[in-house]
PDB file of C-alpha atoms in Angstrom:
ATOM      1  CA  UNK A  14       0.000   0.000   0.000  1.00 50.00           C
ATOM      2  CA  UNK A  15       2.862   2.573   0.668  1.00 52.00           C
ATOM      3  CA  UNK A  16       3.753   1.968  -3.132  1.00 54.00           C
ATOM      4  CA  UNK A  17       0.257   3.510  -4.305  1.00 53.00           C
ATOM      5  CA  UNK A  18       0.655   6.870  -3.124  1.00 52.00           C
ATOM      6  CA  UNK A  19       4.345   6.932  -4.362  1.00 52.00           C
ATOM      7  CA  UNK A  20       2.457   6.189  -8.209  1.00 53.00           C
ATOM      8  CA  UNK A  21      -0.065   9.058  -7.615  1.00 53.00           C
ATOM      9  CA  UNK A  22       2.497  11.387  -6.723  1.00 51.00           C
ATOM     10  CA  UNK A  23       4.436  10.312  -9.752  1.00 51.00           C
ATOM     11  CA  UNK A  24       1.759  10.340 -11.819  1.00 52.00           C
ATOM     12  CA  UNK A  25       0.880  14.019 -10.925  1.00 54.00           C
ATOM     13  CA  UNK A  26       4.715  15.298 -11.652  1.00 54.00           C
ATOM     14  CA  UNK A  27       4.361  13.725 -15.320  1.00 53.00           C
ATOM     15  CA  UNK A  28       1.494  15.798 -16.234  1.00 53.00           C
ATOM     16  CA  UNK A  29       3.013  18.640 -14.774  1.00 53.00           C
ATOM     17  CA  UNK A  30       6.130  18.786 -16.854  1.00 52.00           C
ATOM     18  CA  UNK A  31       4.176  18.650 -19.795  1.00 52.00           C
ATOM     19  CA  UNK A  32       2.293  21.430 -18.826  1.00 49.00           C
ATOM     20  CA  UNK A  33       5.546  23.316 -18.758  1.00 49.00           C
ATOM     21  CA  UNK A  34       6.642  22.508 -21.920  1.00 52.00           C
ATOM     22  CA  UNK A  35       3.606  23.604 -23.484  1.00 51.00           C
ATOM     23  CA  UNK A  36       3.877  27.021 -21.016  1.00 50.00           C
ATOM     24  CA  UNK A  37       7.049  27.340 -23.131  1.00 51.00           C
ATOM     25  CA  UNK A  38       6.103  26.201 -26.606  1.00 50.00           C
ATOM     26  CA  UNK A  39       2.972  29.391 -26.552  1.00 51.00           C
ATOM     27  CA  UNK A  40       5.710  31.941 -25.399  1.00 52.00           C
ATOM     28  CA  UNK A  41       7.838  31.828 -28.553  1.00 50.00           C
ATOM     29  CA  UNK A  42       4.962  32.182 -30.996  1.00 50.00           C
ATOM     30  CA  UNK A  43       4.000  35.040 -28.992  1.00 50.00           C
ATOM     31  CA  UNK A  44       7.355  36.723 -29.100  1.00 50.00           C
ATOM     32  CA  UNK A  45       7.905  36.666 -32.558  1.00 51.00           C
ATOM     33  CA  UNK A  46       5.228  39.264 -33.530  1.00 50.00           C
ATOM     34  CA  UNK A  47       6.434  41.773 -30.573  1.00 50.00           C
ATOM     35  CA  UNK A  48      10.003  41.328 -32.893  1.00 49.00           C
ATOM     36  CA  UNK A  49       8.265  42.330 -36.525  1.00 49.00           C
ATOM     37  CA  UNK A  50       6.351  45.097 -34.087  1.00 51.00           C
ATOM     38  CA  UNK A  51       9.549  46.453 -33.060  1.00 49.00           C
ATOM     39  CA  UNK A  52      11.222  46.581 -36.569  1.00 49.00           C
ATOM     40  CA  UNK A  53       8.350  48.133 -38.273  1.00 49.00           C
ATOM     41  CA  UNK A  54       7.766  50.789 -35.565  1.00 47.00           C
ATOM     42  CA  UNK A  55      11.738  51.413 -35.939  1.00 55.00           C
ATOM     43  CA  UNK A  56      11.092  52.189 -39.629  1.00 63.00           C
ATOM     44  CA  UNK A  57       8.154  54.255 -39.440  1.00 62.00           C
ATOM     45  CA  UNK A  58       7.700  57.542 -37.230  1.00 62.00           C
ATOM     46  CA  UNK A  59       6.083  57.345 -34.006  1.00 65.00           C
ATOM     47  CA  UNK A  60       2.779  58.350 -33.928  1.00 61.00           C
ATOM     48  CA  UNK A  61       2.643  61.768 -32.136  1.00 63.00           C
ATOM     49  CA  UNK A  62       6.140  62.969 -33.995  1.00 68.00           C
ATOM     50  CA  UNK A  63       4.120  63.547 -37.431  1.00 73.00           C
ATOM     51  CA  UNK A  64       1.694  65.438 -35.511  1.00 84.00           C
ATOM     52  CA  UNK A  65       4.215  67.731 -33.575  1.00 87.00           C
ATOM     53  CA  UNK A  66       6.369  68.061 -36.983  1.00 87.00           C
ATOM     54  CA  UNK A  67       2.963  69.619 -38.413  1.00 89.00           C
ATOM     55  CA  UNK A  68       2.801  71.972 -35.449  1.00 91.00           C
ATOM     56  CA  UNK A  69       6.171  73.162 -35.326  1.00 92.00           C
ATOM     57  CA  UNK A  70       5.696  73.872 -38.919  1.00 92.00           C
ATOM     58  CA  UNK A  71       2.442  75.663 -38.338  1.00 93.00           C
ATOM     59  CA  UNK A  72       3.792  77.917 -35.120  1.00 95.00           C
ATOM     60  CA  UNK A  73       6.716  78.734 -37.337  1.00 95.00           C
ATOM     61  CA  UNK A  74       4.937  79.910 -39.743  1.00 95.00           C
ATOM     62  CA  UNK A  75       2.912  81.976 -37.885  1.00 96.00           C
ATOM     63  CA  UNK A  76       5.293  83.451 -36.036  1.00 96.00           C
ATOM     64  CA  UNK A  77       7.236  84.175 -39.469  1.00 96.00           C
ATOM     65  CA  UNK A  78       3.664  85.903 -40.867  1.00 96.00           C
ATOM     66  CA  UNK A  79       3.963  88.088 -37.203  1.00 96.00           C
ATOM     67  CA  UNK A  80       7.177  88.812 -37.742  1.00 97.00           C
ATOM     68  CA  UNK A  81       6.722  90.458 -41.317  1.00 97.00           C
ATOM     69  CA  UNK A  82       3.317  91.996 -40.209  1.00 96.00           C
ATOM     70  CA  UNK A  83       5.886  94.264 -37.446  1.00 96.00           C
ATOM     71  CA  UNK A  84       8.448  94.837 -40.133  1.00 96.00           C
ATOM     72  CA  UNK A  85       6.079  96.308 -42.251  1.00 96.00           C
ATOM     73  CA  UNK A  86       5.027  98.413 -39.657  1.00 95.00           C
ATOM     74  CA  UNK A  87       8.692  99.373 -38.621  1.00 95.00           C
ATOM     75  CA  UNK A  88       9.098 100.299 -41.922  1.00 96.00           C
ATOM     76  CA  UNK A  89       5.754 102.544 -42.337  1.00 95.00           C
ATOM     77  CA  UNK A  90       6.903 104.128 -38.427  1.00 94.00           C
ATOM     78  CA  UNK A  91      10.136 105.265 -39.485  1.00 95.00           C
ATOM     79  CA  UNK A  92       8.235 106.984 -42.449  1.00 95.00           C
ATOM     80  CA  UNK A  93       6.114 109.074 -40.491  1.00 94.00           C
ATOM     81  CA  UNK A  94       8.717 110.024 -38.329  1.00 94.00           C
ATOM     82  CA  UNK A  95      10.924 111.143 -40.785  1.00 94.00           C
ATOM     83  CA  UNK A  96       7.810 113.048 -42.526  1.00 95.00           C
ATOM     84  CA  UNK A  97       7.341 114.430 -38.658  1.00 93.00           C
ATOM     85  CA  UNK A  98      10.866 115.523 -37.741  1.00 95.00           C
ATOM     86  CA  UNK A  99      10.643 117.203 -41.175  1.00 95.00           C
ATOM     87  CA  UNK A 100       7.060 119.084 -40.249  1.00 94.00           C
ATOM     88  CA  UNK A 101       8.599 119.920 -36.969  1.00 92.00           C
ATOM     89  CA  UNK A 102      12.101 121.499 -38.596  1.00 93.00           C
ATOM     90  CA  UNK A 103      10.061 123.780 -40.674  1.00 94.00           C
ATOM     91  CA  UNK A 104       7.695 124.339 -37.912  1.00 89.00           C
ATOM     92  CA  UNK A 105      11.017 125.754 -35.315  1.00 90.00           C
ATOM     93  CA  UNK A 106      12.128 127.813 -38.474  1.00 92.00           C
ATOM     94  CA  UNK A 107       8.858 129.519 -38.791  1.00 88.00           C
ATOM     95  CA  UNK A 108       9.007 129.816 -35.098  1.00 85.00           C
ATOM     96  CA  UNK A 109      12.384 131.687 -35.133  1.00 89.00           C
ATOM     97  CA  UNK A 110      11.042 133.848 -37.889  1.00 89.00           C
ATOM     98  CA  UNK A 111       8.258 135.085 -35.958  1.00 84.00           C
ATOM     99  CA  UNK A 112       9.848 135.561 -33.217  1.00 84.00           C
ATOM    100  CA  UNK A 113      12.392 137.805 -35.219  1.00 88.00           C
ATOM    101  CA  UNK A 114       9.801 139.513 -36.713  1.00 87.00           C
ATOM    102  CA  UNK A 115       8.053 140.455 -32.929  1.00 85.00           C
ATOM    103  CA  UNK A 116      11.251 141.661 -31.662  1.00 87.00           C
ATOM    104  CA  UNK A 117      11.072 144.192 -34.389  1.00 89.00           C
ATOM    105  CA  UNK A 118       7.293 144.952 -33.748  1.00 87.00           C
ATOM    106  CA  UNK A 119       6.373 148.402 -31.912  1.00 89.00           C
ATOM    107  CA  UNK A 120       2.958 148.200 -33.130  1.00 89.00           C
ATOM    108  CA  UNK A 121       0.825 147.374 -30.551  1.00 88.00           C
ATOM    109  CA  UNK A 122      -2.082 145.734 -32.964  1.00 90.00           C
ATOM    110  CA  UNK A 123       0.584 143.642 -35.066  1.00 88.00           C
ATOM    111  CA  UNK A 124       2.414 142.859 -31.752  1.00 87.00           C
ATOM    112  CA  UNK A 125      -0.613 141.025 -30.518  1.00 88.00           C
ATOM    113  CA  UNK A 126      -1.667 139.325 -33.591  1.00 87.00           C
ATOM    114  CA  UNK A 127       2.509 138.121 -33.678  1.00 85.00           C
ATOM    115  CA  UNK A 128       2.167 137.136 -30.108  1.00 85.00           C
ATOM    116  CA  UNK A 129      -1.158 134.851 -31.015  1.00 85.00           C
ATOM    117  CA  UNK A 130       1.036 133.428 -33.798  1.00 81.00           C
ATOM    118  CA  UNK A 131       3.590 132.894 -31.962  1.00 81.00           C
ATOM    119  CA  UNK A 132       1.736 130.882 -29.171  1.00 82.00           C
ATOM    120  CA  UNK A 133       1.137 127.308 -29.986  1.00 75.00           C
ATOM    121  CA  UNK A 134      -2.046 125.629 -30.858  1.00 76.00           C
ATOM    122  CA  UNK A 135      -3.558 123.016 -28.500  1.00 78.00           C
ATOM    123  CA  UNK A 136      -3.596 119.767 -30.349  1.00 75.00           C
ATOM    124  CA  UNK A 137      -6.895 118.656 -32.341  1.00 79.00           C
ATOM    125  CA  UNK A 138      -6.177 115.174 -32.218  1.00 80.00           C
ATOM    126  CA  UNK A 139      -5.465 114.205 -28.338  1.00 81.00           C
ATOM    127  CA  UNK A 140      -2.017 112.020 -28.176  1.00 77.00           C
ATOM    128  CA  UNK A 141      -1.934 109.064 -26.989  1.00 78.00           C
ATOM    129  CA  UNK A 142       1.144 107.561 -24.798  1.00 79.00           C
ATOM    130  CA  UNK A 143       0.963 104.405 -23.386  1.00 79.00           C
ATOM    131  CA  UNK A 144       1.610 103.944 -19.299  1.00 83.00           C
ATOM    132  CA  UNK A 145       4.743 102.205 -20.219  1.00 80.00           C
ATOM    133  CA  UNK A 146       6.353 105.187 -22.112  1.00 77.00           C
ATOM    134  CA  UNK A 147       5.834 107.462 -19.312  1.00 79.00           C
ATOM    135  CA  UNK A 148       6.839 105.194 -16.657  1.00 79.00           C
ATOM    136  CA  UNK A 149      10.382 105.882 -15.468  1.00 64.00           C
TER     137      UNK A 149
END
């Protein structure tokens, strides 16, 4: 009788070693696609990096569209400053004129119509200046 268990328990390892070698057999199969998964993700482009290409592209050329939006105005600024400096050079000569011209004045009616001249003019368009230009 003390053989009979010593069967069962051999007849239970059998089965059990089979059972490993078939644990083994379903691995490889299973490994094989992860390989042709790996060497055709290594040949194509991740999936996001298309997408952030696109938006790189996009941003830059945006910011390349901003950028020749400011030259432009740049460009049209230093025109009207130029066409400013030169309204405000004829304006001092004019000024210096007059004043020349009062100095020489004993009339009293021409002196005040020279002195009303002479004054200047309070703007009809109110200037603008932005908080940050007159911050120190």
């Amino acid at each position: 009788m003390a053989r009979t268990p010593a069967k069962k328990s051999a007849a239970r390892k059998a089965p059990a070693k089979k059972a490993a070698r078939k644990s083994t057999a379903r691995k490889a199969p299973a490994r094989r696609p992860a390989a042709s998964t790996a060497a055709a993700s290594s040949s194509a482009p991740p999936a996001g990096s298309t997408d952030l290409a696109g938006g790189l592209r996009s941003l830059l050329g945006s910011v390349e569209t901003e950028v020749r939006a400011v030259t432009a105005l740049s460009e049209k600024i230093d025109t009207l400053v130029s066409q400013l400096n030169a309204v405000r050079d004829e304006q001092a000569k004019r000024l210096i004129t007059l004043d020349a011209l009062r100095g020489a004045v004993d009339d009293t009616n021409l002196g005040t119509f020279l002195d009303k001249a002479i004054r200047p003019r309070r703007a009809r368009v109110e200037e603008v200046m932005p908080k940050r230009l007159t911050q120190g």
